[in-house]
């Protein structure tokens, strides 16, 4: 069995180290609801949270950790050489137009539509797993983390549809 995100998080000193180690796995890590719960427990052991003393930078870090894992699982099935372009689309929404144009220089519209389908299916699978997490702070971090992806996927689909007409 491959290493889990919670083990990687536990052994990563920083968010950027965690990100690098997750990306290196190329989406090949367990990420079902139980794995998400374990990652959440590890996160909350490092960053205890309470409603009376919220540290917003730690809350944002929790969303970032969830998004790193979600994105890499979404990219399963995408050619390795194209993943950096797609990561840029999701990580820097203010430059979505520019990032999509860069990607379009190396792949066809048909390939982009194919990638959209792969990512959409992967995103649905991830969302179903998140729905299986019991209500609470862990689920909240994953729900907060995944919402961005639905928004960006909508923008990507809009651009694909606009090009088709």
GROMACS .gro file of N, CA, C and O in nm, residues 6-106:
model
  404
    6UNK      N    1  -0.200   1.152   0.521
    6UNK     CA    2  -0.180   1.184   0.662
    6UNK      C    3  -0.037   1.154   0.706
    6UNK      O    4   0.022   1.230   0.784
    7UNK      N    5   0.022   1.046   0.655
    7UNK     CA    6   0.162   1.015   0.687
    7UNK      C    7   0.255   1.121   0.629
    7UNK      O    8   0.351   1.163   0.694
    8UNK      N    9   0.225   1.163   0.507
    8UNK     CA   10   0.306   1.268   0.443
    8UNK      C   11   0.295   1.398   0.522
    8UNK      O   12   0.395   1.463   0.549
    9UNK      N   13   0.173   1.434   0.561
    9UNK     CA   14   0.153   1.557   0.638
    9UNK      C   15   0.229   1.549   0.770
    9UNK      O   16   0.297   1.644   0.809
   10UNK      N   17   0.217   1.436   0.838
   10UNK     CA   18   0.284   1.418   0.967
   10UNK      C   19   0.435   1.436   0.955
   10UNK      O   20   0.498   1.491   1.044
   11UNK      N   21   0.491   1.394   0.842
   11UNK     CA   22   0.635   1.398   0.822
   11UNK      C   23   0.682   1.517   0.738
   11UNK      O   24   0.797   1.520   0.695
   12UNK      N   25   0.594   1.613   0.714
   12UNK     CA   26   0.630   1.734   0.639
   12UNK      C   27   0.632   1.853   0.735
   12UNK      O   28   0.536   1.876   0.806
   13UNK      N   29   0.741   1.925   0.730
   13UNK     CA   30   0.755   2.040   0.821
   13UNK      C   31   0.674   2.161   0.774
   13UNK      O   32   0.632   2.243   0.855
   14UNK      N   33   0.652   2.172   0.643
   14UNK     CA   34   0.582   2.288   0.589
   14UNK      C   35   0.476   2.245   0.488
   14UNK      O   36   0.478   2.133   0.438
   15UNK      N   37   0.387   2.338   0.459
   15UNK     CA   38   0.286   2.313   0.356
   15UNK      C   39   0.347   2.291   0.220
   15UNK      O   40   0.300   2.208   0.142
   16UNK      N   41   0.455   2.362   0.188
   16UNK     CA   42   0.518   2.345   0.057
   16UNK      C   43   0.587   2.209   0.046
   16UNK      O   44   0.588   2.148  -0.062
   17UNK      N   45   0.642   2.161   0.155
   17UNK     CA   46   0.701   2.026   0.153
   17UNK      C   47   0.591   1.922   0.132
   17UNK      O   48   0.608   1.829   0.052
   18UNK      N   49   0.479   1.938   0.201
   18UNK     CA   50   0.365   1.848   0.183
   18UNK      C   51   0.320   1.849   0.038
   18UNK      O   52   0.302   1.745  -0.024
   19UNK      N   53   0.305   1.969  -0.019
   19UNK     CA   54   0.261   1.984  -0.158
   19UNK      C   55   0.356   1.911  -0.253
   19UNK      O   56   0.313   1.835  -0.339
   20UNK      N   57   0.485   1.933  -0.237
   20UNK     CA   58   0.584   1.869  -0.325
   20UNK      C   59   0.578   1.717  -0.317
   20UNK      O   60   0.585   1.648  -0.418
   21UNK      N   61   0.563   1.668  -0.196
   21UNK     CA   62   0.560   1.523  -0.178
   21UNK      C   63   0.431   1.462  -0.234
   21UNK      O   64   0.433   1.353  -0.289
   22UNK      N   65   0.319   1.533  -0.221
   22UNK     CA   66   0.192   1.485  -0.278
   22UNK      C   67   0.199   1.487  -0.430
   22UNK      O   68   0.163   1.389  -0.497
   23UNK      N   69   0.250   1.595  -0.487
   23UNK     CA   70   0.262   1.605  -0.634
   23UNK      C   71   0.351   1.494  -0.688
   23UNK      O   72   0.321   1.435  -0.792
   24UNK      N   73   0.457   1.461  -0.617
   24UNK     CA   74   0.550   1.356  -0.662
   24UNK      C   75   0.482   1.220  -0.674
   24UNK      O   76   0.526   1.135  -0.751
   25UNK      N   77   0.372   1.200  -0.603
   25UNK     CA   78   0.301   1.071  -0.610
   25UNK      C   79   0.213   1.058  -0.735
   25UNK      O   80   0.161   0.950  -0.761
   26UNK      N   81   0.196   1.167  -0.809
   26UNK     CA   82   0.119   1.168  -0.933
   26UNK      C   83  -0.022   1.112  -0.915
   26UNK      O   84  -0.073   1.039  -1.001
   27UNK      N   85  -0.083   1.146  -0.805
   27UNK     CA   86  -0.221   1.104  -0.780
   27UNK      C   87  -0.235   0.962  -0.729
   27UNK      O   88  -0.346   0.916  -0.704
   28UNK      N   89  -0.124   0.893  -0.714
   28UNK     CA   90  -0.127   0.753  -0.670
   28UNK      C   91  -0.112   0.745  -0.519
   28UNK      O   92  -0.007   0.709  -0.467
   29UNK      N   93  -0.217   0.781  -0.450
   29UNK     CA   94  -0.222   0.770  -0.305
   29UNK      C   95  -0.367   0.746  -0.266
   29UNK      O   96  -0.459   0.785  -0.338
   30UNK      N   97  -0.387   0.677  -0.154
   30UNK     CA   98  -0.525   0.651  -0.111
   30UNK      C   99  -0.592   0.780  -0.065
   30UNK      O  100  -0.532   0.860   0.008
   31UNK      N  101  -0.717   0.799  -0.110
   31UNK     CA  102  -0.787   0.923  -0.075
   31UNK      C  103  -0.937   0.900  -0.068
   31UNK      O  104  -1.017   0.972  -0.127
   32UNK      N  105  -0.973   0.797   0.005
   32UNK     CA  106  -1.114   0.773   0.033
   32UNK      C  107  -1.151   0.845   0.161
   32UNK      O  108  -1.064   0.907   0.225
   33UNK      N  109  -1.276   0.840   0.201
   33UNK     CA  110  -1.320   0.917   0.317
   33UNK      C  111  -1.238   0.885   0.442
   33UNK      O  112  -1.203   0.976   0.518
   34UNK      N  113  -1.204   0.759   0.464
   34UNK     CA  114  -1.123   0.724   0.582
   34UNK      C  115  -0.985   0.791   0.577
   34UNK      O  116  -0.932   0.834   0.679
   35UNK      N  117  -0.928   0.799   0.457
   35UNK     CA  118  -0.797   0.864   0.440
   35UNK      C  119  -0.809   1.014   0.466
   35UNK      O  120  -0.720   1.075   0.525
   36UNK      N  121  -0.921   1.072   0.421
   36UNK     CA  122  -0.944   1.215   0.446
   36UNK      C  123  -0.960   1.241   0.595
   36UNK      O  124  -0.907   1.340   0.647
   37UNK      N  125  -1.031   1.153   0.662
   37UNK     CA  126  -1.051   1.168   0.806
   37UNK      C  127  -0.916   1.161   0.879
   37UNK      O  128  -0.888   1.243   0.967
   38UNK      N  129  -0.833   1.065   0.840
   38UNK     CA  130  -0.700   1.053   0.902
   38UNK      C  131  -0.616   1.177   0.877
   38UNK      O  132  -0.547   1.225   0.967
   39UNK      N  133  -0.621   1.230   0.755
   39UNK     CA  134  -0.548   1.354   0.725
   39UNK      C  135  -0.603   1.468   0.811
   39UNK      O  136  -0.526   1.547   0.867
   40UNK      N  137  -0.734   1.475   0.823
   40UNK     CA  138  -0.795   1.579   0.906
   40UNK      C  139  -0.754   1.568   1.051
   40UNK      O  140  -0.725   1.669   1.117
   41UNK      N  141  -0.750   1.447   1.103
   41UNK     CA  142  -0.707   1.427   1.243
   41UNK      C  143  -0.562   1.473   1.261
   41UNK      O  144  -0.529   1.538   1.361
   42UNK      N  145  -0.478   1.439   1.165
   42UNK     CA  146  -0.337   1.480   1.173
   42UNK      C  147  -0.326   1.633   1.166
   42UNK      O  148  -0.249   1.694   1.239
   43UNK      N  149  -0.403   1.694   1.078
   43UNK     CA  150  -0.406   1.839   1.065
   43UNK      C  151  -0.448   1.903   1.197
   43UNK      O  152  -0.384   1.996   1.246
   44UNK      N  153  -0.558   1.853   1.257
   44UNK     CA  154  -0.608   1.914   1.380
   44UNK      C  155  -0.519   1.884   1.501
   44UNK      O  156  -0.522   1.958   1.598
   45UNK      N  157  -0.438   1.779   1.495
   45UNK     CA  158  -0.343   1.757   1.603
   45UNK      C  159  -0.231   1.862   1.596
   45UNK      O  160  -0.178   1.905   1.699
   46UNK      N  161  -0.199   1.906   1.475
   46UNK     CA  162  -0.098   2.010   1.458
   46UNK      C  163  -0.157   2.149   1.478
   46UNK      O  164  -0.092   2.238   1.532
   47UNK      N  165  -0.278   2.168   1.430
   47UNK     CA  166  -0.345   2.299   1.437
   47UNK      C  167  -0.480   2.285   1.507
   47UNK      O  168  -0.584   2.285   1.441
   48UNK      N  169  -0.479   2.276   1.639
   48UNK     CA  170  -0.607   2.265   1.710
   48UNK      C  171  -0.694   2.387   1.679
   48UNK      O  172  -0.644   2.499   1.667
   49UNK      N  173  -0.823   2.364   1.661
   49UNK     CA  174  -0.913   2.472   1.623
   49UNK      C  175  -1.027   2.478   1.724
   49UNK      O  176  -1.068   2.377   1.778
   50UNK      N  177  -1.075   2.597   1.747
   50UNK     CA  178  -1.193   2.615   1.830
   50UNK      C  179  -1.268   2.735   1.776
   50UNK      O  180  -1.211   2.822   1.711
   51UNK      N  181  -1.396   2.738   1.804
   51UNK     CA  182  -1.475   2.849   1.755
   51UNK      C  183  -1.444   2.979   1.829
   51UNK      O  184  -1.462   3.087   1.776
   52UNK      N  185  -1.393   2.969   1.951
   52UNK     CA  186  -1.366   3.089   2.029
   52UNK      C  187  -1.229   3.151   2.001
   52UNK      O  188  -1.207   3.266   2.028
   53UNK      N  189  -1.137   3.071   1.947
   53UNK     CA  190  -1.001   3.121   1.924
   53UNK      C  191  -0.952   3.076   1.787
   53UNK      O  192  -0.856   3.002   1.776
   54UNK      N  193  -1.018   3.121   1.682
   54UNK     CA  194  -0.985   3.077   1.547
   54UNK      C  195  -0.864   3.152   1.495
   54UNK      O  196  -0.856   3.273   1.504
   55UNK      N  197  -0.771   3.077   1.441
   55UNK     CA  198  -0.654   3.135   1.375
   55UNK      C  199  -0.677   3.116   1.225
   55UNK      O  200  -0.660   3.005   1.173
   56UNK      N  201  -0.716   3.221   1.157
   56UNK     CA  202  -0.759   3.209   1.018
   56UNK      C  203  -0.648   3.158   0.927
   56UNK      O  204  -0.677   3.089   0.830
   57UNK      N  205  -0.522   3.189   0.955
   57UNK     CA  206  -0.415   3.136   0.869
   57UNK      C  207  -0.411   2.984   0.878
   57UNK      O  208  -0.382   2.917   0.780
   58UNK      N  209  -0.442   2.927   0.994
   58UNK     CA  210  -0.445   2.782   1.009
   58UNK      C  211  -0.567   2.722   0.939
   58UNK      O  212  -0.559   2.614   0.881
   59UNK      N  213  -0.679   2.793   0.942
   59UNK     CA  214  -0.798   2.748   0.870
   59UNK      C  215  -0.768   2.744   0.720
   59UNK      O  216  -0.796   2.646   0.652
   60UNK      N  217  -0.706   2.850   0.670
   60UNK     CA  218  -0.669   2.856   0.528
   60UNK      C  219  -0.568   2.747   0.493
   60UNK      O  220  -0.573   2.690   0.384
   61UNK      N  221  -0.477   2.718   0.584
   61UNK     CA  222  -0.381   2.608   0.562
   61UNK      C  223  -0.455   2.475   0.547
   61UNK      O  224  -0.419   2.392   0.465
   62UNK      N  225  -0.559   2.456   0.628
   62UNK     CA  226  -0.639   2.334   0.617
   62UNK      C  227  -0.705   2.321   0.481
   62UNK      O  228  -0.705   2.214   0.420
   63UNK      N  229  -0.760   2.430   0.430
   63UNK     CA  230  -0.818   2.429   0.296
   63UNK      C  231  -0.711   2.400   0.191
   63UNK      O  232  -0.734   2.324   0.097
   64UNK      N  233  -0.595   2.460   0.207
   64UNK     CA  234  -0.485   2.440   0.111
   64UNK      C  235  -0.441   2.294   0.109
   64UNK      O  236  -0.416   2.237   0.002
   65UNK      N  237  -0.431   2.232   0.225
   65UNK     CA  238  -0.392   2.092   0.234
   65UNK      C  239  -0.495   2.005   0.163
   65UNK      O  240  -0.460   1.916   0.085
   66UNK      N  241  -0.622   2.031   0.187
   66UNK     CA  242  -0.728   1.956   0.119
   66UNK      C  243  -0.719   1.977  -0.032
   66UNK      O  244  -0.727   1.881  -0.110
   67UNK      N  245  -0.700   2.102  -0.076
   67UNK     CA  246  -0.696   2.132  -0.220
   67UNK      C  247  -0.579   2.065  -0.290
   67UNK      O  248  -0.591   2.021  -0.404
   68UNK      N  249  -0.465   2.056  -0.224
   68UNK     CA  250  -0.349   1.990  -0.285
   68UNK      C  251  -0.384   1.845  -0.318
   68UNK      O  252  -0.360   1.798  -0.429
   69UNK      N  253  -0.441   1.777  -0.221
   69UNK     CA  254  -0.478   1.636  -0.243
   69UNK      C  255  -0.588   1.623  -0.347
   69UNK      O  256  -0.581   1.536  -0.436
   70UNK      N  257  -0.689   1.707  -0.338
   70UNK     CA  258  -0.801   1.701  -0.433
   70UNK      C  259  -0.750   1.724  -0.575
   70UNK      O  260  -0.785   1.648  -0.666
   71UNK      N  261  -0.669   1.826  -0.595
   71UNK     CA  262  -0.619   1.855  -0.729
   71UNK      C  263  -0.539   1.739  -0.786
   71UNK      O  264  -0.557   1.699  -0.902
   72UNK      N  265  -0.452   1.683  -0.706
   72UNK     CA  266  -0.369   1.573  -0.758
   72UNK      C  267  -0.453   1.450  -0.791
   72UNK      O  268  -0.425   1.380  -0.888
   73UNK      N  269  -0.559   1.426  -0.715
   73UNK     CA  270  -0.649   1.315  -0.748
   73UNK      C  271  -0.731   1.349  -0.873
   73UNK      O  272  -0.760   1.262  -0.955
   74UNK      N  273  -0.766   1.475  -0.889
   74UNK     CA  274  -0.839   1.517  -1.010
   74UNK      C  275  -0.755   1.497  -1.135
   74UNK      O  276  -0.809   1.469  -1.242
   75UNK      N  277  -0.624   1.512  -1.122
   75UNK     CA  278  -0.535   1.505  -1.238
   75UNK      C  279  -0.497   1.361  -1.277
   75UNK      O  280  -0.424   1.343  -1.374
   76UNK      N  281  -0.546   1.262  -1.203
   76UNK     CA  282  -0.518   1.123  -1.241
   76UNK      C  283  -0.579   1.100  -1.379
   76UNK      O  284  -0.693   1.133  -1.405
   77UNK      N  285  -0.499   1.046  -1.469
   77UNK     CA  286  -0.545   1.020  -1.605
   77UNK      C  287  -0.504   1.128  -1.704
   77UNK      O  288  -0.527   1.114  -1.823
   78UNK      N  289  -0.443   1.234  -1.654
   78UNK     CA  290  -0.392   1.342  -1.740
   78UNK      C  291  -0.244   1.315  -1.766
   78UNK      O  292  -0.172   1.274  -1.677
   79UNK      N  293  -0.201   1.338  -1.889
   79UNK     CA  294  -0.060   1.316  -1.922
   79UNK      C  295   0.029   1.403  -1.833
   79UNK      O  296   0.002   1.521  -1.813
   80UNK      N  297   0.135   1.343  -1.784
   80UNK     CA  298   0.227   1.409  -1.691
   80UNK      C  299   0.276   1.545  -1.743
   80UNK      O  300   0.284   1.642  -1.669
   81UNK      N  301   0.309   1.552  -1.871
   81UNK     CA  302   0.364   1.675  -1.929
   81UNK      C  303   0.263   1.790  -1.927
   81UNK      O  304   0.303   1.907  -1.931
   82UNK      N  305   0.134   1.759  -1.918
   82UNK     CA  306   0.031   1.862  -1.923
   82UNK      C  307  -0.017   1.905  -1.785
   82UNK      O  308  -0.083   2.007  -1.771
   83UNK      N  309   0.017   1.827  -1.683
   83UNK     CA  310  -0.031   1.858  -1.548
   83UNK      C  311   0.013   1.995  -1.497
   83UNK      O  312  -0.068   2.065  -1.435
   84UNK      N  313   0.137   2.039  -1.520
   84UNK     CA  314   0.174   2.173  -1.469
   84UNK      C  315   0.085   2.285  -1.524
   84UNK      O  316   0.052   2.380  -1.453
   85UNK      N  317   0.044   2.274  -1.649
   85UNK     CA  318  -0.043   2.375  -1.709
   85UNK      C  319  -0.180   2.375  -1.641
   85UNK      O  320  -0.238   2.481  -1.614
   86UNK      N  321  -0.230   2.256  -1.614
   86UNK     CA  322  -0.361   2.246  -1.550
   86UNK      C  323  -0.353   2.289  -1.404
   86UNK      O  324  -0.444   2.356  -1.354
   87UNK      N  325  -0.246   2.254  -1.337
   87UNK     CA  326  -0.227   2.303  -1.199
   87UNK      C  327  -0.233   2.456  -1.197
   87UNK      O  328  -0.293   2.515  -1.108
   88UNK      N  329  -0.166   2.517  -1.292
   88UNK     CA  330  -0.163   2.664  -1.299
   88UNK      C  331  -0.304   2.720  -1.315
   88UNK      O  332  -0.338   2.822  -1.253
   89UNK      N  333  -0.388   2.655  -1.395
   89UNK     CA  334  -0.526   2.700  -1.412
   89UNK      C  335  -0.598   2.702  -1.278
   89UNK      O  336  -0.666   2.799  -1.244
   90UNK      N  337  -0.581   2.595  -1.200
   90UNK     CA  338  -0.651   2.584  -1.073
   90UNK      C  339  -0.588   2.667  -0.962
   90UNK      O  340  -0.657   2.712  -0.871
   91UNK      N  341  -0.459   2.686  -0.967
   91UNK     CA  342  -0.390   2.754  -0.858
   91UNK      C  343  -0.384   2.906  -0.875
   91UNK      O  344  -0.361   2.977  -0.778
   92UNK      N  345  -0.403   2.954  -0.996
   92UNK     CA  346  -0.394   3.098  -1.020
   92UNK      C  347  -0.511   3.142  -1.107
   92UNK      O  348  -0.495   3.172  -1.225
   93UNK      N  349  -0.628   3.145  -1.046
   93UNK     CA  350  -0.752   3.172  -1.119
   93UNK      C  351  -0.751   3.306  -1.190
   93UNK      O  352  -0.813   3.321  -1.295
   94UNK      N  353  -0.678   3.402  -1.139
   94UNK     CA  354  -0.674   3.534  -1.203
   94UNK      C  355  -0.607   3.528  -1.340
   94UNK      O  356  -0.622   3.619  -1.420
   95UNK      N  357  -0.534   3.419  -1.366
   95UNK     CA  358  -0.464   3.404  -1.494
   95UNK      C  359  -0.521   3.288  -1.575
   95UNK      O  360  -0.451   3.231  -1.659
   96UNK      N  361  -0.648   3.252  -1.552
   96UNK     CA  362  -0.706   3.135  -1.618
   96UNK      C  363  -0.700   3.147  -1.770
   96UNK      O  364  -0.666   3.051  -1.838
   97UNK      N  365  -0.729   3.262  -1.823
   97UNK     CA  366  -0.728   3.282  -1.968
   97UNK      C  367  -0.589   3.254  -2.024
   97UNK      O  368  -0.572   3.179  -2.120
   98UNK      N  369  -0.489   3.315  -1.963
   98UNK     CA  370  -0.351   3.297  -2.006
   98UNK      C  371  -0.305   3.151  -1.991
   98UNK      O  372  -0.241   3.095  -2.081
   99UNK      N  373  -0.340   3.090  -1.879
   99UNK     CA  374  -0.300   2.951  -1.854
   99UNK      C  375  -0.365   2.856  -1.955
   99UNK      O  376  -0.301   2.763  -2.005
  100UNK      N  377  -0.492   2.880  -1.985
  100UNK     CA  378  -0.560   2.794  -2.084
  100UNK      C  379  -0.500   2.814  -2.223
  100UNK      O  380  -0.486   2.718  -2.298
  101UNK      N  381  -0.462   2.936  -2.256
  101UNK     CA  382  -0.399   2.961  -2.386
  101UNK      C  383  -0.264   2.889  -2.396
  101UNK      O  384  -0.230   2.835  -2.500
  102UNK      N  385  -0.189   2.889  -2.287
  102UNK     CA  386  -0.061   2.817  -2.285
  102UNK      C  387  -0.083   2.668  -2.308
  102UNK      O  388  -0.010   2.604  -2.384
  103UNK      N  389  -0.183   2.613  -2.244
  103UNK     CA  390  -0.215   2.472  -2.261
  103UNK      C  391  -0.262   2.443  -2.403
  103UNK      O  392  -0.223   2.343  -2.463
  104UNK      N  393  -0.342   2.533  -2.458
  104UNK     CA  394  -0.396   2.515  -2.594
  104UNK      C  395  -0.286   2.518  -2.700
  104UNK      O  396  -0.306   2.469  -2.811
  105UNK      N  397  -0.172   2.572  -2.669
  105UNK     CA  398  -0.060   2.573  -2.764
  105UNK      C  399   0.000   2.433  -2.780
  105UNK      O  400   0.067   2.407  -2.880
  106UNK      N  401  -0.023   2.346  -2.681
  106UNK     CA  402   0.039   2.213  -2.689
  106UNK      C  403  -0.062   2.099  -2.699
  106UNK      O  404  -0.022   1.986  -2.728
   0.00000   0.00000   0.00000
